[in-house]
PDB file of C-alpha atoms in Angstrom:
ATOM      1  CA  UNK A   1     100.147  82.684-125.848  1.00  0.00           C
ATOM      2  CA  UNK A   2      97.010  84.197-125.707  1.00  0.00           C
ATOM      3  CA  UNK A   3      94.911  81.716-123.814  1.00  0.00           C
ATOM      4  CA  UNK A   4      91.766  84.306-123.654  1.00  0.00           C
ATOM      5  CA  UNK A   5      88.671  82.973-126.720  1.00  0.00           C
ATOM      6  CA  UNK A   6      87.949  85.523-129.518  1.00  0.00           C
ATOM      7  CA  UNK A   7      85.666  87.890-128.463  1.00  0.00           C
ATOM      8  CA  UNK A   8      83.852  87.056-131.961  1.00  0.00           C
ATOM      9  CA  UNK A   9      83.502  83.776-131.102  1.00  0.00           C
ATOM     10  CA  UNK A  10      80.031  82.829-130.001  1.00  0.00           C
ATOM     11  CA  UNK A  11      79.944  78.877-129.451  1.00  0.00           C
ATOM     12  CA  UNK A  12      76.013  79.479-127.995  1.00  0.00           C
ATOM     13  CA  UNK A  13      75.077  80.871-131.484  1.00  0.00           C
ATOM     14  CA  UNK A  14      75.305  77.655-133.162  1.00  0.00           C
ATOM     15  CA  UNK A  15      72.370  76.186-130.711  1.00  0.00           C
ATOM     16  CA  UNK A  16      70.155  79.074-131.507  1.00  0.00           C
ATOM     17  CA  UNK A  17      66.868  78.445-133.113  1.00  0.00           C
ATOM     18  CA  UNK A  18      66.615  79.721-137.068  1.00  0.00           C
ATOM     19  CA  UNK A  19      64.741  82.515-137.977  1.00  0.00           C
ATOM     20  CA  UNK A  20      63.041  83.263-140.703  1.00  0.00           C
ATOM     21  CA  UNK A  21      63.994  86.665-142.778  1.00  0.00           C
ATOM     22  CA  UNK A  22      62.368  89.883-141.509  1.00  0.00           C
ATOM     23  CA  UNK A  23      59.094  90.292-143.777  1.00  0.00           C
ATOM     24  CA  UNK A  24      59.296  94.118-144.631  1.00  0.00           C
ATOM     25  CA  UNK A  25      57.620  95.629-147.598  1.00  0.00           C
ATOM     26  CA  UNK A  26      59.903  95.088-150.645  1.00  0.00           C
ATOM     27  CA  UNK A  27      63.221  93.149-148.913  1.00  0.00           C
ATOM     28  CA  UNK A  28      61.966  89.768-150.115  1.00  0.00           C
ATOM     29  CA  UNK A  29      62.614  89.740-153.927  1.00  0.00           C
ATOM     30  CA  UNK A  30      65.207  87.605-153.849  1.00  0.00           C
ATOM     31  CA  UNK A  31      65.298  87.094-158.011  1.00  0.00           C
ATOM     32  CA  UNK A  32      68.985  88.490-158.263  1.00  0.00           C
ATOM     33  CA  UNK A  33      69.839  86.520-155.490  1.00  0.00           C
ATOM     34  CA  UNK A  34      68.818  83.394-157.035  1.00  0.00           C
ATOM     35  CA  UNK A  35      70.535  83.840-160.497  1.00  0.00           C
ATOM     36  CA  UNK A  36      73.481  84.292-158.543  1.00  0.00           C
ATOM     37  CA  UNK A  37      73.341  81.188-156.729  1.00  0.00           C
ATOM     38  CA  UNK A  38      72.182  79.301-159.548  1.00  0.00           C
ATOM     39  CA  UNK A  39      75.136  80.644-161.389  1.00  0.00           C
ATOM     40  CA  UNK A  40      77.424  79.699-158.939  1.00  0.00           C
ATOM     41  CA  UNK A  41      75.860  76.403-158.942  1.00  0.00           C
ATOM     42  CA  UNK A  42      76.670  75.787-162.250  1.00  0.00           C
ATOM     43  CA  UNK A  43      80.298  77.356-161.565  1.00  0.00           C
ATOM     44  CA  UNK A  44      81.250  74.133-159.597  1.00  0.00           C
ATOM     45  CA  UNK A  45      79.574  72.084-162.073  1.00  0.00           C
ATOM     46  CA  UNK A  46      81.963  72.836-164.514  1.00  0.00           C
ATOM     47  CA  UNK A  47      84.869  73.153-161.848  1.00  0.00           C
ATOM     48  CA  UNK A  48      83.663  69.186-161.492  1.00  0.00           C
ATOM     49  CA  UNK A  49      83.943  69.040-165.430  1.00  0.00           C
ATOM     50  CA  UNK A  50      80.170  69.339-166.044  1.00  0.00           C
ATOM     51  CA  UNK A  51      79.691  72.198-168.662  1.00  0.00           C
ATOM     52  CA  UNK A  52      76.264  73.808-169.562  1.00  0.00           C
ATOM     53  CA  UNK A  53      75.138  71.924-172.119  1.00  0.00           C
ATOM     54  CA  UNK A  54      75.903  68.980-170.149  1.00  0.00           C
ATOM     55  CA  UNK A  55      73.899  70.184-167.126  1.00  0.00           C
ATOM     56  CA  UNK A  56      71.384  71.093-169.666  1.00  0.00           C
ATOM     57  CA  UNK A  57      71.226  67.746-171.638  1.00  0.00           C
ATOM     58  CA  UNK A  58      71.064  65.874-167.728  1.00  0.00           C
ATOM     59  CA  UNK A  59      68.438  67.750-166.268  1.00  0.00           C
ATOM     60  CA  UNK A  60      66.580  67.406-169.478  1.00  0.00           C
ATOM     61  CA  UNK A  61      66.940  63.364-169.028  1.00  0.00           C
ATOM     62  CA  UNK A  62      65.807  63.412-165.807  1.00  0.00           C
ATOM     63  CA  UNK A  63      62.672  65.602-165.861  1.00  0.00           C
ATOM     64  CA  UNK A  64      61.488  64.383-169.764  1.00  0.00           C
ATOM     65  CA  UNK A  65      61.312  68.477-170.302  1.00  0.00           C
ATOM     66  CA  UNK A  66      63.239  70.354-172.684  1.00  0.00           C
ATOM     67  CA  UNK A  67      65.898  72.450-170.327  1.00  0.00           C
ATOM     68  CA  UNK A  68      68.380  74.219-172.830  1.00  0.00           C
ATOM     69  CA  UNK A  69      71.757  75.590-172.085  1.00  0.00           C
ATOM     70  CA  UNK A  70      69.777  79.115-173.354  1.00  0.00           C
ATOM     71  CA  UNK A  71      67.572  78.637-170.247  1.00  0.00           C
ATOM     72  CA  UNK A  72      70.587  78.098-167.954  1.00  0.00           C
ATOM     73  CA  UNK A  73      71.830  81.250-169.024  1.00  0.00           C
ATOM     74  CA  UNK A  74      68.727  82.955-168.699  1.00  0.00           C
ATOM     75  CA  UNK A  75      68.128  81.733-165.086  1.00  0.00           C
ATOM     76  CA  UNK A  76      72.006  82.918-164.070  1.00  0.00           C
ATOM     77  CA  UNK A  77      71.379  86.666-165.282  1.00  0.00           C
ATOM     78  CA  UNK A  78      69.882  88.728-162.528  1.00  0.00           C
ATOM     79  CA  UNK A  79      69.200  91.788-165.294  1.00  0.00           C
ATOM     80  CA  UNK A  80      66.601  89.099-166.714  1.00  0.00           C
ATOM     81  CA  UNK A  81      64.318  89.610-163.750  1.00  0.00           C
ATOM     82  CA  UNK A  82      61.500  87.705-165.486  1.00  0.00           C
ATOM     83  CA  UNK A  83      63.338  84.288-166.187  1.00  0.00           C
ATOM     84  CA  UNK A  84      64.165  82.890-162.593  1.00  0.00           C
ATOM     85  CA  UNK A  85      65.003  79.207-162.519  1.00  0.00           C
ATOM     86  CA  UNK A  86      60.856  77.570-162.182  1.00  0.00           C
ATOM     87  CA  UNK A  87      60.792  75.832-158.778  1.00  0.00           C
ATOM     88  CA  UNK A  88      60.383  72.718-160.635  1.00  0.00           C
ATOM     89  CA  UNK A  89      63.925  72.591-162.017  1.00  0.00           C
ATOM     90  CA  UNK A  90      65.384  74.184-159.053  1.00  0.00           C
ATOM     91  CA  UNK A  91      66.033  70.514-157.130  1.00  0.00           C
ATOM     92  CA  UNK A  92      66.678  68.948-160.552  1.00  0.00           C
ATOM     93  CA  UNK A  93      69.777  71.351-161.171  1.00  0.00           C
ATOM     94  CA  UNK A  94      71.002  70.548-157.338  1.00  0.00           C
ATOM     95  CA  UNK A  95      70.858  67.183-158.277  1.00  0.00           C
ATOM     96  CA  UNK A  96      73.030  67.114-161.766  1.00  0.00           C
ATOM     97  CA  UNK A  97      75.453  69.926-160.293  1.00  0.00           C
ATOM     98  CA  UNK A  98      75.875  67.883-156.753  1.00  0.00           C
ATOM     99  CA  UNK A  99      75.463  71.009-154.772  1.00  0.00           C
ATOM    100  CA  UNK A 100      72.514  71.646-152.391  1.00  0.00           C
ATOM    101  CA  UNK A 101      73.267  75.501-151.326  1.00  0.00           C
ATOM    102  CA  UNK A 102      69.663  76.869-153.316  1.00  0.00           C
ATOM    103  CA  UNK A 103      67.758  74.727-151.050  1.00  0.00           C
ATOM    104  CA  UNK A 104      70.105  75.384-147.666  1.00  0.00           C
ATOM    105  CA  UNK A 105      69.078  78.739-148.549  1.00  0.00           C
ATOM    106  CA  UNK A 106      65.357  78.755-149.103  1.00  0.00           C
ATOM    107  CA  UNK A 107      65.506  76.545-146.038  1.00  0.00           C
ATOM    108  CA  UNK A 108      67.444  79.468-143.853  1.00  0.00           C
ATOM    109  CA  UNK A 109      65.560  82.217-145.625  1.00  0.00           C
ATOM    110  CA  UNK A 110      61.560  80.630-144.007  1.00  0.00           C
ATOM    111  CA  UNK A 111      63.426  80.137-140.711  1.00  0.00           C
ATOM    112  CA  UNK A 112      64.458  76.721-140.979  1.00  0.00           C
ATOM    113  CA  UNK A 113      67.712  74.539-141.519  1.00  0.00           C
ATOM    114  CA  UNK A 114      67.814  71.545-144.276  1.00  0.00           C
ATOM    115  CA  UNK A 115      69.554  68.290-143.315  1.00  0.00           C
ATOM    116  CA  UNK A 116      70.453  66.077-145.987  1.00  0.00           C
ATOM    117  CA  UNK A 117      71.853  62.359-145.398  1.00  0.00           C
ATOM    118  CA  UNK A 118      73.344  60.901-142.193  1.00  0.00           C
ATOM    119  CA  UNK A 119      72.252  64.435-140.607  1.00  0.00           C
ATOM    120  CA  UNK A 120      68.482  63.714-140.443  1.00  0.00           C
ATOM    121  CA  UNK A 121      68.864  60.284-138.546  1.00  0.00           C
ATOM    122  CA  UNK A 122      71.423  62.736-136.159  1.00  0.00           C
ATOM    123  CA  UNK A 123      68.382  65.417-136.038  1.00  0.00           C
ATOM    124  CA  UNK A 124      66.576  62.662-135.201  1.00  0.00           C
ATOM    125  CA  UNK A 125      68.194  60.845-132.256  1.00  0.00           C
ATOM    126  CA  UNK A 126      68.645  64.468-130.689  1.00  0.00           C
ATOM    127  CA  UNK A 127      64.768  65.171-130.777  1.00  0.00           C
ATOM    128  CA  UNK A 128      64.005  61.341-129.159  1.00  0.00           C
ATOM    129  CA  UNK A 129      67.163  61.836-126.605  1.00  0.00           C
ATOM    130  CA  UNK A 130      65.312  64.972-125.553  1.00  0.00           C
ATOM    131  CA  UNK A 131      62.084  63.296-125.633  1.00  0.00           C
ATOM    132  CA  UNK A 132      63.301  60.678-123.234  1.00  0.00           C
ATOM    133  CA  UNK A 133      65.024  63.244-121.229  1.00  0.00           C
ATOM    134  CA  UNK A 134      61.861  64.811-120.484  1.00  0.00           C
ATOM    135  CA  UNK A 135      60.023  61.544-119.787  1.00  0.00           C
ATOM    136  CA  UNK A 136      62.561  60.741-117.347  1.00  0.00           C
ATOM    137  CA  UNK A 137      62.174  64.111-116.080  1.00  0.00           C
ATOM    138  CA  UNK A 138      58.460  63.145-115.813  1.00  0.00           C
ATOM    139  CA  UNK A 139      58.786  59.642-114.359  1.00  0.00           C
ATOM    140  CA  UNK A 140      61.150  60.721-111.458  1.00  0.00           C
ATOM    141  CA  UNK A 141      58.815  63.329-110.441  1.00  0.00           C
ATOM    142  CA  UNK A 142      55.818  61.181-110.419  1.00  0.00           C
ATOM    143  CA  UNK A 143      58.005  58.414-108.130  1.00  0.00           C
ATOM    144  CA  UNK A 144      58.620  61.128-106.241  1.00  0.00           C
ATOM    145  CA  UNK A 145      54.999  61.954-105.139  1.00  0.00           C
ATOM    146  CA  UNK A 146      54.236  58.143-105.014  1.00  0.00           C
ATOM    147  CA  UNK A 147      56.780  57.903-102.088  1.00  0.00           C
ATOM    148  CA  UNK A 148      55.581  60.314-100.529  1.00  0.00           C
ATOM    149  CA  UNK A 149      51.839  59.160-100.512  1.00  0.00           C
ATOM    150  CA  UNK A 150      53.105  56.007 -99.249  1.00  0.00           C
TER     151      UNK A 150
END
């Protein structure tokens, strides 16, 4: 039995701080990129028995726009470098395909990390545990130097 970790395994890395993509001249047009993912977002959609026209006929309910299973097609082929999915539909298609990977993305790709649900109220009881960590910190320090000027 091999009781020495993978050398590829890293458990620090999953406490390190996003970062944003490099920004180098020409590495940020991420238009292919995004009809893939929006293609593979509508992939599971119909794995989950939601076809195009479906998603097309839902996410035209719930904006009041005209969204057409044409325009789905359009925004999943990355040789039509013009017609990427408007940022406006982007969250509506997350929505009506239940999958939230376009926006983990966008979040990982400006540095940051998106938290959806039960997660945010987590994020947020480890930023005030730190908080009160610190004031603790604080507070024992400053009893400290009261003793002592006693």
């Amino acid at each position: 039995m091999n009781r020495h970790p993978r050398q590829d395994f890293r458990p620090y890395d999953f406490f390190l701080a996003p970062k944003p993509v490099a920004q180098t001249a020409g590495t940020m047009d991420f238009r292919a990129a995004v009809s893939v993912m929006v293609g593979q977002m509508l992939e599971k959609a119909h794995a989950a028995g939601l076809d195009r026209y479906e998603v097309a006929a839902r996410a035209s309910r719930l904006t009041g726009q005209h969204i057409s299973k044409a325009m789905l097609d359009g925004y999943t082929a990355p040789s039509r470098q013009t017609f990427n999915v408007p940022p406006w539909i982007a969250p509506v298609l997350q929505v009506v395909c239940g999958c939230s990977e376009l926006a983990e993305w966008q979040a990982e790709t400006i540095g940051g990390q998106l938290l959806l649900g039960a997660d945010t109220l987590d994020a947020e009881i480890g930023r005030m545990e730190r908080q009160r960590m610190s004031a603790n910190k604080k507070l024992r320090a400053l009893r400290s130097l009261s003793e002592r000027s006693l």
